[in-house]
């Protein structure tokens, strides 16, 4: 194609920009396809709920129904053993909130009337804070939760004690 309607250098800059867009597009789409990364969407197989709870599904498998509302998460604190795989379903009772776990690659919206899902494995013991990362009103900064991941032995002791 002839590019004589603009300056020669301008044409090169334009072609370079165009080329980079193609390179980035191919890189993003290609990597996503290669690694099986999907664009997050709301799940339809799970109905919105009005009570937050942690349910144990197997020895190290949990389902967390995390409810966001102005201005707290329910449940506020959960305790799980190291190595636990947690499937989180999250929704909101009022406005749109954010759901982020510090130190984990999880960042979802909590949307009234819809449910979002994430699967997270907690290999390392420690305290992981759940924070709302969407400004949701006057108490936004008080909106957090804690996931306590205990080493296996400590977890067993805790479980005995909490019965
Ligand atoms: Cu909920 Cu910010």
Short mmCIF file of C-alpha atoms and ligand atoms in Angstrom, two decimals:
data_model
loop_
_atom_site.label_atom_id
_atom_site.label_comp_id
_atom_site.label_asym_id
_atom_site.label_seq_id
_atom_site.Cartn_x
_atom_site.Cartn_y
_atom_site.Cartn_z
CA UNK A 1 0.00 0.00 0.00
CA UNK A 2 1.18 3.51 -0.82
CA UNK A 3 1.53 5.80 2.18
CA UNK A 4 2.40 8.99 0.25
CA UNK A 5 -0.47 10.97 1.78
CA UNK A 6 1.53 11.40 5.00
CA UNK A 7 5.14 12.09 5.91
CA UNK A 8 7.50 9.10 5.51
CA UNK A 9 8.46 8.99 9.22
CA UNK A 10 4.89 9.44 10.25
CA UNK A 11 4.00 6.48 8.09
CA UNK A 12 6.68 4.37 9.78
CA UNK A 13 5.46 5.38 13.25
CA UNK A 14 1.94 4.52 12.20
CA UNK A 15 2.93 1.11 10.82
CA UNK A 16 4.97 0.37 13.93
CA UNK A 17 2.03 1.23 16.18
CA UNK A 18 -0.27 -0.90 14.10
CA UNK A 19 2.22 -3.77 14.20
CA UNK A 20 2.53 -3.52 17.99
CA UNK A 21 -1.23 -3.64 18.40
CA UNK A 22 -1.29 -6.85 16.35
CA UNK A 23 1.62 -8.30 18.38
CA UNK A 24 -0.06 -7.47 21.73
CA UNK A 25 -3.41 -8.79 20.55
CA UNK A 26 -1.90 -12.07 19.40
CA UNK A 27 0.14 -12.34 22.62
CA UNK A 28 -2.86 -11.74 24.91
CA UNK A 29 -5.35 -13.91 23.01
CA UNK A 30 -2.75 -16.60 22.27
CA UNK A 31 -1.55 -16.84 25.89
CA UNK A 32 -5.12 -16.88 27.19
CA UNK A 33 -5.95 -19.76 24.84
CA UNK A 34 -2.71 -21.58 25.68
CA UNK A 35 -3.13 -21.23 29.45
CA UNK A 36 -6.87 -21.76 29.46
CA UNK A 37 -7.63 -18.32 30.90
CA UNK A 38 -11.24 -17.23 30.55
CA UNK A 39 -12.74 -13.81 30.95
CA UNK A 40 -14.52 -13.96 34.30
CA UNK A 41 -18.29 -13.98 34.08
CA UNK A 42 -21.09 -14.44 36.58
CA UNK A 43 -22.05 -18.05 37.16
CA UNK A 44 -25.61 -19.14 36.47
CA UNK A 45 -25.61 -22.56 38.14
CA UNK A 46 -25.54 -20.99 41.59
CA UNK A 47 -28.44 -18.90 42.92
CA UNK A 48 -27.79 -15.69 44.87
CA UNK A 49 -27.89 -16.37 48.63
CA UNK A 50 -28.65 -14.36 51.75
CA UNK A 51 -26.38 -16.05 54.25
CA UNK A 52 -22.63 -16.45 54.18
CA UNK A 53 -21.11 -19.76 55.24
CA UNK A 54 -18.18 -22.12 54.89
CA UNK A 55 -19.04 -25.69 53.98
CA UNK A 56 -16.51 -28.50 54.04
CA UNK A 57 -16.89 -30.71 50.97
CA UNK A 58 -13.94 -33.04 51.44
CA UNK A 59 -10.76 -33.48 53.50
CA UNK A 60 -9.23 -30.33 52.06
CA UNK A 61 -12.03 -28.99 49.96
CA UNK A 62 -14.29 -26.19 50.95
CA UNK A 63 -17.10 -24.13 49.54
CA UNK A 64 -17.28 -20.58 50.76
CA UNK A 65 -20.47 -18.63 50.29
CA UNK A 66 -19.23 -15.11 50.86
CA UNK A 67 -21.86 -12.45 51.28
CA UNK A 68 -20.98 -8.80 50.86
CA UNK A 69 -23.14 -6.03 52.28
CA UNK A 70 -22.71 -2.51 53.56
CA UNK A 71 -20.19 -2.81 55.20
CA UNK A 72 -18.98 -6.24 55.99
CA UNK A 73 -18.32 -9.67 54.60
CA UNK A 74 -20.15 -12.70 55.96
CA UNK A 75 -18.59 -14.78 57.32
CA UNK A 76 -16.05 -12.28 58.68
CA UNK A 77 -13.45 -14.90 59.55
CA UNK A 78 -12.82 -18.41 58.34
CA UNK A 79 -10.22 -20.95 59.41
CA UNK A 80 -8.92 -23.62 57.04
CA UNK A 81 -5.91 -25.98 56.92
CA UNK A 82 -2.92 -25.32 54.70
CA UNK A 83 -3.37 -26.90 51.30
CA UNK A 84 -7.12 -26.31 51.30
CA UNK A 85 -8.88 -25.67 48.03
CA UNK A 86 -11.67 -23.16 48.43
CA UNK A 87 -14.35 -22.53 45.86
CA UNK A 88 -15.71 -19.08 46.59
CA UNK A 89 -19.15 -17.98 45.53
CA UNK A 90 -19.82 -14.35 46.20
CA UNK A 91 -22.78 -12.04 45.92
CA UNK A 92 -24.03 -8.82 47.45
CA UNK A 93 -27.17 -7.90 49.35
CA UNK A 94 -27.15 -4.24 48.46
CA UNK A 95 -24.69 -2.41 46.21
CA UNK A 96 -21.76 -3.55 44.11
CA UNK A 97 -18.72 -4.40 46.22
CA UNK A 98 -15.27 -5.68 45.38
CA UNK A 99 -13.70 -8.93 46.51
CA UNK A 100 -9.96 -9.20 46.68
CA UNK A 101 -7.74 -11.49 48.68
CA UNK A 102 -4.42 -9.90 49.53
CA UNK A 103 -1.53 -11.98 48.28
CA UNK A 104 -3.73 -14.01 45.93
CA UNK A 105 -4.56 -13.43 42.30
CA UNK A 106 -8.27 -13.04 43.00
CA UNK A 107 -10.25 -9.96 42.18
CA UNK A 108 -13.99 -10.20 41.65
CA UNK A 109 -17.04 -8.00 41.82
CA UNK A 110 -19.84 -8.85 44.17
CA UNK A 111 -23.03 -8.01 42.38
CA UNK A 112 -26.55 -7.92 43.80
CA UNK A 113 -28.67 -10.63 42.19
CA UNK A 114 -25.69 -12.39 40.60
CA UNK A 115 -22.99 -14.77 41.74
CA UNK A 116 -19.28 -14.76 40.95
CA UNK A 117 -16.96 -17.68 41.49
CA UNK A 118 -13.27 -18.27 42.09
CA UNK A 119 -11.20 -21.31 43.00
CA UNK A 120 -8.27 -20.68 45.30
CA UNK A 121 -5.70 -23.01 46.83
CA UNK A 122 -4.08 -21.85 50.06
CA UNK A 123 -0.75 -23.65 50.21
CA UNK A 124 1.02 -21.41 52.70
CA UNK A 125 -0.18 -20.89 56.27
CA UNK A 126 -0.87 -17.31 57.24
CA UNK A 127 -3.58 -14.70 57.46
CA UNK A 128 -5.10 -13.56 54.21
CA UNK A 129 -7.22 -10.45 54.29
CA UNK A 130 -10.32 -10.19 52.18
CA UNK A 131 -10.89 -6.58 51.21
CA UNK A 132 -13.54 -4.67 49.34
CA UNK A 133 -11.74 -2.83 46.57
CA UNK A 134 -14.72 -0.95 45.13
CA UNK A 135 -15.78 2.25 46.79
CA UNK A 136 -19.20 1.31 48.16
CA UNK A 137 -20.11 4.09 50.54
CA UNK A 138 -19.24 5.72 53.81
CA UNK A 139 -18.11 2.52 55.57
CA UNK A 140 -16.13 1.11 52.64
CA UNK A 141 -12.81 1.13 54.47
CA UNK A 142 -14.19 -1.04 57.29
CA UNK A 143 -15.16 -3.80 54.92
CA UNK A 144 -12.82 -6.74 55.28
CA UNK A 145 -12.61 -10.37 56.27
CA UNK A 146 -9.88 -12.77 57.32
CA UNK A 147 -8.95 -16.18 56.03
CA UNK A 148 -6.74 -17.93 58.58
CA UNK A 149 -4.73 -20.72 57.05
CA UNK A 150 -3.26 -22.93 59.78
CA UNK A 151 -0.60 -25.63 59.47
CA UNK A 152 -2.34 -29.00 59.46
CA UNK A 153 -1.56 -30.02 63.07
CA UNK A 154 -2.53 -26.63 64.41
CA UNK A 155 -5.73 -26.78 62.41
CA UNK A 156 -6.66 -30.15 63.91
CA UNK A 157 -6.11 -28.75 67.41
CA UNK A 158 -8.19 -25.70 66.59
CA UNK A 159 -10.96 -27.89 65.24
CA UNK A 160 -11.01 -30.02 68.38
CA UNK A 161 -11.20 -26.89 70.47
CA UNK A 162 -13.92 -25.24 68.44
CA UNK A 163 -16.32 -28.19 68.74
CU1 LIG B 1 -17.83 -2.73 49.87
CU2 LIG B 1 -16.20 -1.08 49.40
#
